[in-house]
Amino acid sequence: NAGVMQNPRHLVRRRGQEARLRCSPMKGHSHVYWYRQLPEEGLKFMVYLQKENIIDESGMPKERFSAEFPKEGPSILRIQQVVRGDSAAYFCASSPGPLNTEAFFGQGTRLTVV
Amino acid sequence: DQQVKQNSPSLSVQEGRISILNCDYTNSMFDYFLWYKKYPAEGPTFLISISSIKDKNEDGRFTVFLNKSAKHLSLHIVPSQPGDSAVYFCAASNTGSARQLTFGSGTQLTVLP
C-alpha cells in the first residue's frame, strides 16, 4: 500500500511563473490536506478537500492560490504568478475520514522561486 | 498568534536516557493532540496521539501526557536512541469544527551515542 505520493519533490520556478504541485493520497483515503512550511517554522494549514469539494480553505491566501481534488486523479495545488515568498516546503496529507485520526503525510514538494 | 507553542527549539540527550519534549497551547477548543516526527527532506510521520478525555497515552517507548488545566502536553521517549534524532512537532485539532491541524514550530532532538 503506497503512501501519500507528492510530485515533484523539488520545483524551481522563476518569479511570475505558475507552480503545480500534485498529491496522490493513500489508497482508500478520500480526504486531502495541504500544509506549507516556511523556513524555521512549523507546518501551516492551507486547505482541506474531499473528492470534488473544498471543505475548508481558511488557510489559503486569497489570491494566486487554488486547490482541487477531482473525481479522478491527484489533488493539485496551483500557485499562479509565484513570488519569492512562496518558496517553502508544501506537504500533502491524507486520511480515510475527517481528521480525528492520524493523517499520513507525503514527503513534500520543495518550491524554490528564483 | 501562535496557538501551539514549542518553546525549546532544540534538545540534546544522552543515549539511553529520557527525552522530554514540551508543548503548550492556548486554544481551549482543542480536543485532540498529536506528535509527529520529521527527518530532513521527508514528510512528518505520526508518532502518537491523545484525546482530551485522557491524560496519558503510551505506545512502546513513547508516552504522551496531557494536562488540560495547564494547557500543556509532553512527549516522553525512554530509552532514547540515536535513531530518535529528528524534529518533533506537536499538533492539535478541534474535531468539532475544521479538520485542520495546528502545528507548533518543532523541537530538534539530538540523541548522543
XYZ file of N, CA and C in Angstrom:
681
model
N 0.858 -1.184 0.000
C 0.000 0.000 0.000
C 0.895 1.234 0.000
N 0.957 1.879 -1.140
C 1.835 3.037 -1.250
C 1.338 4.130 -0.326
N 2.280 4.919 0.133
C 1.940 6.050 0.975
C 1.434 7.208 0.138
N 1.376 8.368 0.775
C 0.976 9.578 0.075
C 2.107 9.990 -0.868
N 1.778 10.156 -2.128
C 2.802 10.469 -3.121
C 2.658 11.911 -3.583
N 3.760 12.638 -3.462
C 3.769 14.007 -3.936
C 4.799 14.148 -5.044
N 4.447 14.902 -6.061
C 5.450 15.209 -7.081
C 5.196 16.565 -7.674
N 6.263 17.249 -8.113
C 7.633 16.789 -7.984
C 8.154 16.960 -6.564
N 9.302 16.391 -6.267
C 9.905 16.579 -4.950
C 10.527 17.966 -4.846
N 11.082 18.411 -5.937
C 11.693 19.741 -5.989
C 11.180 20.446 -7.236
N 10.878 21.726 -7.070
C 10.356 22.512 -8.175
C 10.968 23.903 -8.117
N 11.562 24.314 -9.214
C 12.146 25.655 -9.292
C 11.351 26.442 -10.323
N 10.906 27.601 -9.910
C 10.145 28.469 -10.800
C 10.712 29.899 -10.723
N 10.639 30.574 -11.857
C 11.011 31.987 -11.868
C 9.798 32.810 -11.417
N 10.082 33.966 -10.872
C 9.002 34.869 -10.451
C 8.040 35.091 -11.601
N 6.736 34.998 -11.302
C 5.724 35.210 -12.318
C 5.231 33.953 -13.001
N 5.968 32.844 -12.835
C 5.515 31.591 -13.437
C 4.470 30.924 -12.559
N 3.929 29.838 -13.075
C 2.940 29.060 -12.320
C 3.600 27.808 -11.755
N 3.172 27.427 -10.578
C 3.650 26.183 -9.964
C 2.461 25.261 -9.751
N 2.628 23.998 -10.145
C 1.590 22.981 -9.932
C 2.177 21.853 -9.106
N 1.566 21.612 -7.957
C 2.040 20.579 -7.049
C 0.959 19.499 -6.988
N 1.411 18.247 -7.086
C 0.464 17.136 -7.152
C 0.546 16.253 -5.906
N -0.598 15.724 -5.546
C -0.656 14.849 -4.376
C -1.614 13.700 -4.653
N -1.094 12.480 -4.598
C -1.942 11.299 -4.696
C -2.099 10.713 -3.299
N -3.314 10.687 -2.763
C -3.495 10.192 -1.394
C -3.289 8.688 -1.326
N -3.211 8.216 -0.113
C -3.117 6.769 0.092
C -4.391 6.113 -0.437
N -4.257 4.870 -0.832
C -5.404 4.126 -1.349
C -6.495 4.081 -0.296
N -7.707 4.397 -0.721
C -8.823 4.354 0.222
C -9.039 5.647 0.984
N -8.131 6.610 0.821
C -8.278 7.902 1.503
C -8.967 8.891 0.579
N -10.009 9.529 1.089
C -10.731 10.495 0.264
C -10.643 11.915 0.822
N -9.822 12.090 1.877
C -9.663 13.405 2.499
C -8.216 13.833 2.310
N -8.028 15.029 1.793
C -6.691 15.534 1.494
C -6.511 16.911 2.126
N -5.325 17.130 2.663
C -4.992 18.394 3.330
C -3.666 18.888 2.764
N -3.596 20.179 2.570
C -2.328 20.786 2.143
C -1.819 21.687 3.268
N -0.509 21.570 3.521
C 0.166 22.400 4.516
C 1.401 23.025 3.878
N 1.796 24.166 4.408
C 3.005 24.835 3.941
C 3.951 25.036 5.128
N 5.214 24.772 4.895
C 6.216 25.002 5.927
C 7.237 25.988 5.408
N 7.230 27.174 6.018
C 8.247 28.162 5.708
C 9.504 27.844 6.516
N 10.661 28.324 6.079
C 11.899 28.031 6.808
C 11.793 28.387 8.291
N 12.268 27.487 9.138
C 12.325 27.703 10.585
C 10.941 27.786 11.246
N 9.909 27.357 10.560
C 8.570 27.410 11.135
C 7.902 26.043 11.101
N 6.805 25.938 11.823
C 6.018 24.713 11.758
C 5.132 24.712 10.526
N 4.427 23.611 10.349
C 3.532 23.494 9.206
C 2.276 24.331 9.441
N 1.851 25.009 8.387
C 0.648 25.839 8.485
C -0.415 25.277 7.551
N -1.602 25.070 8.075
C -2.704 24.542 7.299
C -3.080 25.506 6.168
N -3.366 24.918 5.007
C -3.815 25.750 3.887
C -5.255 25.415 3.492
N -5.477 24.118 3.158
C -6.780 23.763 2.605
C -7.070 22.303 2.862
N -8.366 22.004 2.999
C -8.848 20.639 3.231
C -9.878 20.325 2.150
N -9.671 19.214 1.465
C -10.563 18.852 0.368
C -11.025 17.407 0.502
N -12.227 17.179 0.071
C -12.685 15.832 -0.216
C -12.874 15.751 -1.724
N -13.159 14.578 -2.199
C -13.303 14.420 -3.653
C -14.289 15.456 -4.215
N -13.784 16.279 -5.115
C -14.570 17.275 -5.857
C -15.088 18.407 -4.974
N -14.703 18.458 -3.720
C -15.191 19.528 -2.846
C -14.074 20.146 -2.025
N -14.126 21.467 -1.911
C -13.250 22.161 -0.965
C -14.048 22.333 0.316
N -13.540 21.756 1.400
C -14.274 21.790 2.661
C -13.868 23.006 3.497
N -12.579 23.292 3.517
C -12.074 24.384 4.347
C -10.843 24.960 3.670
N -10.912 26.189 3.252
C -9.748 26.840 2.630
C -9.334 28.063 3.429
N -9.576 28.025 4.727
C -9.324 29.194 5.564
C -7.849 29.558 5.668
N -6.971 28.616 5.378
C -5.540 28.908 5.447
C -4.913 29.262 4.116
N -5.701 29.325 3.118
C -5.201 29.588 1.761
C -5.151 31.093 1.514
N -4.033 31.613 0.995
C -4.020 33.021 0.596
C -5.142 33.296 -0.408
N -5.704 34.485 -0.318
C -6.897 34.792 -1.112
C -6.596 34.887 -2.596
N -5.404 35.267 -2.920
C -5.062 35.434 -4.332
C -3.958 34.472 -4.740
N -3.973 34.105 -5.979
C -2.933 33.324 -6.673
C -2.933 31.846 -6.312
N -3.529 31.450 -5.224
C -3.512 30.051 -4.791
C -4.880 29.406 -5.048
N -4.848 28.181 -5.535
C -6.083 27.428 -5.690
C -5.774 25.951 -5.519
N -6.794 25.185 -5.171
C -6.604 23.744 -4.977
C -7.820 23.014 -5.507
N -7.571 21.792 -5.962
C -8.668 20.962 -6.427
C -8.348 19.507 -6.121
N -9.396 18.722 -6.057
C -9.261 17.280 -5.851
C -10.352 16.644 -6.706
N -10.040 16.401 -7.974
C -11.071 15.917 -8.895
C -11.482 14.479 -8.599
N -12.560 14.093 -9.228
C -13.075 12.741 -9.044
C -12.016 11.694 -9.429
N -11.310 11.969 -10.475
C -10.229 11.088 -10.915
C -8.920 11.847 -10.883
N -7.894 11.217 -10.399
C -6.584 11.854 -10.436
C -6.196 12.480 -9.113
N -4.988 13.048 -9.099
C -4.455 13.570 -7.841
C -5.067 14.911 -7.466
N -4.809 15.311 -6.252
C -5.126 16.669 -5.835
C -4.030 17.589 -6.364
N -4.424 18.788 -6.767
C -3.476 19.755 -7.320
C -3.537 21.027 -6.488
N -2.352 21.500 -6.095
C -2.235 22.838 -5.514
C -1.566 23.704 -6.566
N -2.224 24.774 -6.923
C -1.748 25.617 -8.015
C -1.425 27.015 -7.467
N -0.254 27.472 -7.812
C 0.157 28.815 -7.396
C 0.478 29.599 -8.666
N -0.284 30.629 -8.889
C -0.063 31.444 -10.082
C 0.855 32.615 -9.751
N 1.597 33.045 -10.754
C 2.468 34.235 -10.632
C 3.284 34.177 -9.341
N 4.073 33.141 -9.208
C 4.810 32.910 -7.964
C 5.734 34.087 -7.651
N 5.910 34.294 -6.334
C 6.827 35.312 -5.816
C 7.813 34.612 -4.892
N 8.905 35.325 -4.529
C 9.949 34.703 -3.718
C 9.390 34.191 -2.393
N 8.403 34.896 -1.856
C 7.835 34.496 -0.572
C 7.068 33.185 -0.617
N 6.802 32.675 -1.826
C 6.127 31.379 -1.951
C 7.108 30.225 -1.772
N 8.388 30.516 -1.736
C 9.393 29.451 -1.554
C 9.173 28.794 -0.195
N 8.942 27.505 -0.213
C 8.608 26.776 1.016
C 8.513 25.292 0.674
N 8.333 24.499 1.714
C 8.006 23.082 1.509
C 6.497 22.938 1.635
N 5.896 22.288 0.670
C 4.449 22.094 0.660
C 4.170 20.611 0.890
N 3.426 20.333 1.950
C 3.128 18.951 2.321
C 1.650 18.663 2.124
N 1.406 17.488 1.633
C 0.048 16.992 1.492
C -0.134 15.856 2.486
N -1.313 15.759 3.058
C -1.641 14.658 3.950
C -2.982 14.078 3.526
N -3.190 12.821 3.821
C -4.491 12.219 3.528
C -4.949 11.384 4.711
N -6.253 11.217 4.803
C -6.821 10.384 5.847
C -8.065 9.700 5.302
N -8.440 8.578 5.909
C -9.620 7.870 5.412
C -10.920 8.584 5.764
N -10.863 9.370 6.842
C -12.040 10.097 7.274
C -11.641 11.476 7.734
N -12.571 12.187 8.333
C -12.219 13.506 8.863
C -11.079 13.405 9.860
N -10.324 14.448 9.977
C -9.039 14.377 10.677
C -9.190 14.236 12.185
N -9.918 13.244 12.606
C -9.939 12.925 14.016
C -8.964 11.798 14.294
N -8.443 11.264 13.230
C -7.444 10.205 13.326
C -6.143 10.726 12.732
N -5.182 9.870 12.672
C -3.877 10.313 12.222
C -3.874 10.515 10.717
N -3.326 11.628 10.310
C -3.169 11.875 8.883
C -1.782 11.403 8.473
N -1.686 10.885 7.286
C -0.415 10.424 6.749
C 0.091 11.462 5.759
N 1.321 11.866 5.946
C 1.901 12.921 5.133
C 2.772 12.364 4.010
N 2.790 13.093 2.923
C 3.738 12.819 1.851
C 5.089 13.427 2.174
N 6.055 13.215 1.267
C 7.404 13.692 1.500
C 7.564 15.169 1.203
N 6.559 15.763 0.596
C 6.607 17.199 0.369
C 7.176 17.580 -0.980
N 6.839 18.769 -1.409
C 7.432 19.390 -2.592
C 8.116 20.664 -2.122
N 9.410 20.750 -2.432
C 10.141 21.962 -2.059
C 10.135 22.905 -3.245
N 9.434 24.004 -3.076
C 9.330 25.001 -4.143
C 10.346 26.109 -3.899
N 11.130 26.377 -4.913
C 12.082 27.484 -4.856
C 11.754 28.451 -5.978
N 11.531 29.692 -5.607
C 11.243 30.734 -6.595
C 12.493 31.595 -6.752
N 12.970 31.670 -7.979
C 14.205 32.434 -8.224
C 13.903 33.692 -9.025
N -0.483 34.956 15.929
C -0.989 34.356 17.154
C -0.722 32.852 17.134
N 0.305 32.429 17.900
C 0.678 31.022 17.909
C -0.193 30.276 18.896
N -1.064 29.432 18.410
C -1.949 28.699 19.302
C -1.284 27.463 19.888
N -0.258 26.977 19.225
C 0.507 25.824 19.709
C 1.976 26.236 19.750
N 2.572 26.119 20.927
C 3.938 26.616 21.094
C 4.860 25.516 21.577
N 6.010 25.416 20.935
C 7.084 24.563 21.408
C 8.251 25.508 21.676
N 8.473 25.789 22.939
C 9.404 26.856 23.297
C 10.871 26.461 23.222
N 11.129 25.159 23.137
C 12.528 24.725 23.037
C 12.820 24.341 21.594
N 13.621 25.109 20.896
C 13.917 24.761 19.502
C 14.830 23.537 19.393
N 15.563 23.229 20.463
C 16.445 22.071 20.377
C 16.617 21.435 21.759
N 16.976 20.141 21.712
C 17.185 19.361 22.941
C 18.213 18.279 22.649
N 19.206 18.148 23.513
C 20.210 17.080 23.369
C 20.132 16.163 24.562
N 20.147 14.864 24.286
C 20.004 13.865 25.342
C 20.990 12.737 25.083
N 21.482 12.141 26.148
C 22.389 11.002 26.006
C 21.587 9.751 25.691
N 22.149 8.909 24.851
C 21.507 7.630 24.531
C 21.166 6.870 25.798
N 19.967 6.309 25.834
C 19.539 5.526 26.989
C 18.794 6.329 28.037
N 18.948 7.659 27.977
C 18.247 8.493 28.952
C 16.867 8.878 28.428
N 16.124 9.598 29.233
C 14.783 10.014 28.848
C 14.832 11.342 28.093
N 14.040 11.439 27.028
C 13.846 12.709 26.317
C 12.448 13.207 26.665
N 12.356 14.467 27.026
C 11.059 15.074 27.333
C 10.882 16.302 26.453
N 9.893 16.234 25.588
C 9.595 17.358 24.706
C 8.279 17.977 25.137
N 8.261 19.287 25.205
C 7.115 20.002 25.752
C 6.363 20.818 24.717
N 5.091 21.023 25.004
C 4.225 21.752 24.078
C 3.136 22.439 24.888
N 2.866 23.693 24.591
C 1.795 24.432 25.239
C 0.807 24.922 24.197
N -0.449 25.024 24.587
C -1.442 25.520 23.646
C -2.332 26.543 24.340
N -2.960 27.373 23.537
C -3.774 28.450 24.107
C -5.263 28.282 23.807
N -5.577 27.514 22.769
C -6.971 27.388 22.348
C -7.659 26.285 23.147
N -8.594 26.669 24.003
C -9.271 25.681 24.850
C -10.241 24.796 24.068
N -10.446 25.109 22.786
C -11.318 24.281 21.953
C -10.596 23.057 21.396
N -9.280 23.038 21.494
C -8.541 21.860 21.009
C -8.917 20.649 21.852
N -9.214 19.541 21.170
C -9.599 18.351 21.917
C -8.862 17.094 21.455
N -7.895 17.262 20.572
C -7.137 16.111 20.095
C -5.728 16.584 19.784
N -4.769 15.826 20.270
C -3.377 16.270 20.176
C -2.520 15.141 19.603
N -1.563 15.523 18.798
C -0.730 14.540 18.113
C 0.728 14.972 18.166
N 1.604 13.993 18.102
C 3.033 14.249 17.934
C 3.481 13.610 16.624
N 4.256 14.399 15.883
C 4.835 13.929 14.633
C 6.345 14.050 14.729
N 7.005 13.174 14.006
C 8.464 13.173 13.926
C 8.831 13.447 12.482
N 9.856 14.267 12.276
C 10.213 14.608 10.902
C 11.720 14.562 10.706
N 12.125 13.775 9.718
C 13.517 13.761 9.290
C 13.691 14.777 8.159
N 14.915 15.261 7.946
C 15.150 16.207 6.850
C 14.689 15.654 5.513
N 14.085 16.500 4.706
C 13.648 16.162 3.350
C 12.568 15.074 3.322
N 11.924 14.843 4.450
C 10.810 13.900 4.467
C 9.581 14.566 5.078
N 8.423 13.931 4.868
C 7.217 14.444 5.497
C 7.125 14.016 6.951
N 6.288 14.685 7.725
C 6.095 14.291 9.123
C 5.507 12.885 9.210
N 5.966 12.149 10.208
C 5.467 10.795 10.458
C 4.737 10.784 11.790
N 3.523 10.272 11.777
C 2.734 10.234 13.003
C 3.408 9.339 14.045
N 3.423 9.815 15.296
C 4.006 9.045 16.386
C 2.953 8.540 17.357
N 2.236 9.470 17.935
C 1.311 9.118 18.995
C 0.312 10.256 19.160
N -0.883 9.929 19.650
C -1.891 10.958 19.830
C -2.594 10.769 21.171
N -3.356 11.769 21.541
C -4.127 11.682 22.774
C -5.381 12.530 22.636
N -6.474 11.985 23.109
C -7.723 12.722 23.144
C -7.800 13.509 24.451
N -8.573 14.568 24.444
C -8.650 15.406 25.641
C -9.378 14.734 26.805
N -9.985 13.586 26.541
C -10.657 12.884 27.647
C -9.668 12.030 28.439
N -8.428 11.959 27.947
C -7.396 11.185 28.627
C -6.300 12.114 29.137
N -5.488 11.612 30.054
C -4.334 12.406 30.475
C -3.011 11.698 30.171
N -3.110 10.489 29.641
C -1.881 9.760 29.325
C -2.166 8.735 28.241
N -1.220 8.586 27.324
C -1.309 7.532 26.329
C 0.099 7.017 26.078
N 0.221 5.697 26.055
C 1.546 5.085 25.964
C 1.605 4.154 24.763
N 2.723 4.181 24.065
C 2.923 3.277 22.940
C 4.409 2.948 22.869
N 4.755 1.815 23.452
C 6.160 1.405 23.450
C 7.016 2.382 24.226
N 8.035 2.909 23.556
C 8.943 3.842 24.228
C 8.379 5.257 24.336
N 7.235 5.490 23.728
C 6.663 6.833 23.652
C 5.438 6.960 24.565
N 5.422 8.017 25.350
C 4.282 8.314 26.210
C 3.954 9.793 26.071
N 2.674 10.091 25.879
C 2.251 11.479 25.844
C 1.398 11.750 27.069
N 1.676 12.869 27.717
C 0.931 13.318 28.888
C 0.206 14.607 28.541
N -1.037 14.698 28.994
C -1.825 15.902 28.745
C -2.302 16.488 30.062
N -2.028 17.764 30.266
C -2.509 18.492 31.441
C -3.424 19.600 30.938
N -4.726 19.313 30.943
C -5.684 20.257 30.345
C -5.742 21.568 31.112
N -5.656 21.492 32.423
C -5.777 22.735 33.203
C -4.625 23.676 32.898
N -3.458 23.109 32.630
C -2.288 23.925 32.305
C -2.147 24.142 30.803
N -2.996 23.497 30.025
C -2.905 23.548 28.560
C -1.491 23.169 28.128
N -1.070 22.026 28.600
C 0.304 21.589 28.374
C 0.324 20.108 28.066
N 1.136 19.737 27.073
C 1.364 18.320 26.858
C 2.849 18.064 26.668
N 3.221 16.836 26.926
C 4.624 16.479 26.785
C 4.750 15.088 26.178
N 5.840 14.891 25.502
C 6.176 13.594 24.911
C 7.428 13.079 25.607
N 7.323 11.874 26.167
C 8.457 11.241 26.804
C 8.935 10.085 25.943
N 10.223 10.031 25.717
C 10.814 8.926 24.969
C 11.842 8.277 25.883
N 11.594 6.983 26.175
C 12.542 6.316 27.055
C 12.623 4.832 26.713
N 13.817 4.265 26.535
C 15.073 4.992 26.479
C 15.288 5.648 25.121
N 15.979 6.749 25.111
C 16.248 7.452 23.848
C 17.305 6.703 23.045
N 17.129 6.719 21.731
C 18.065 6.049 20.827
C 18.555 7.045 19.783
N 19.747 6.836 19.242
C 20.262 7.780 18.226
C 19.307 7.952 17.047
N 18.593 6.895 16.683
C 17.629 6.985 15.584
C 16.436 7.876 15.882
N 16.296 8.273 17.142
C 15.205 9.188 17.504
C 15.551 10.628 17.147
N 16.779 10.880 16.779
C 17.194 12.240 16.437
C 16.401 12.727 15.220
N 15.637 13.769 15.417
C 14.736 14.298 14.385
C 14.097 15.568 14.937
N 13.272 16.200 14.123
C 12.458 17.316 14.610
C 11.098 16.765 15.022
N 10.655 17.124 16.201
C 9.377 16.652 16.722
C 8.386 17.814 16.740
N 7.233 17.579 16.114
C 6.189 18.594 16.062
C 5.004 18.147 16.909
N 4.516 19.062 17.685
C 3.275 18.898 18.411
C 2.171 19.495 17.535
N 0.995 18.851 17.488
C -0.114 19.370 16.691
C -1.409 19.192 17.461
N -2.369 20.049 17.182
C -3.647 19.989 17.881
C -4.776 20.221 16.895
N -5.936 19.691 17.223
C -7.102 19.927 16.376
C -8.351 20.091 17.221
N -9.308 20.772 16.622
C -10.632 20.922 17.201
C -11.561 20.095 16.337
N -11.854 18.884 16.791
C -12.579 17.957 15.920
C -14.030 18.360 15.723
N -14.487 19.310 16.521
C -15.869 19.739 16.364
C -16.095 20.626 15.163
N -15.051 21.214 14.653
C -15.242 22.115 13.503
C -14.251 21.757 12.403
N -13.425 22.675 12.071
C -12.491 22.432 10.977
C -11.574 21.267 11.291
N -11.215 20.571 10.271
C -10.422 19.360 10.465
C -8.924 19.627 10.383
N -8.553 20.883 10.428
C -7.148 21.192 10.253
C -6.368 20.897 11.527
N -5.082 20.655 11.339
C -4.150 20.529 12.437
C -3.402 21.846 12.585
N -3.206 22.268 13.822
C -2.379 23.430 14.115
C -1.084 22.926 14.713
N 0.023 23.245 14.077
C 1.323 22.718 14.481
C 2.115 23.731 15.291
N 2.945 23.200 16.182
C 3.981 24.011 16.805
C 5.151 24.143 15.858
N 6.157 24.883 16.286
C 7.295 25.174 15.414
C 8.364 24.089 15.441
N 8.190 23.106 16.319
C 9.099 21.970 16.312
C 10.251 22.079 17.293
N 10.724 20.924 17.731
C 11.912 20.815 18.587
C 12.863 19.821 17.946
N 14.093 20.244 17.714
C 15.112 19.347 17.168
C 15.705 18.532 18.311
N 15.457 17.225 18.291
C 16.023 16.321 19.302
C 17.271 15.670 18.740
N 18.348 15.743 19.514
C 19.585 15.054 19.154
C 19.917 14.084 20.269
N 19.990 12.803 19.927
C 20.353 11.787 20.906
C 21.808 11.405 20.657
N 22.626 11.661 21.663
C 24.069 11.462 21.533
C 24.449 10.040 21.916
N 25.254 9.367 21.076
C 25.639 7.989 21.393
C 26.632 7.934 22.557
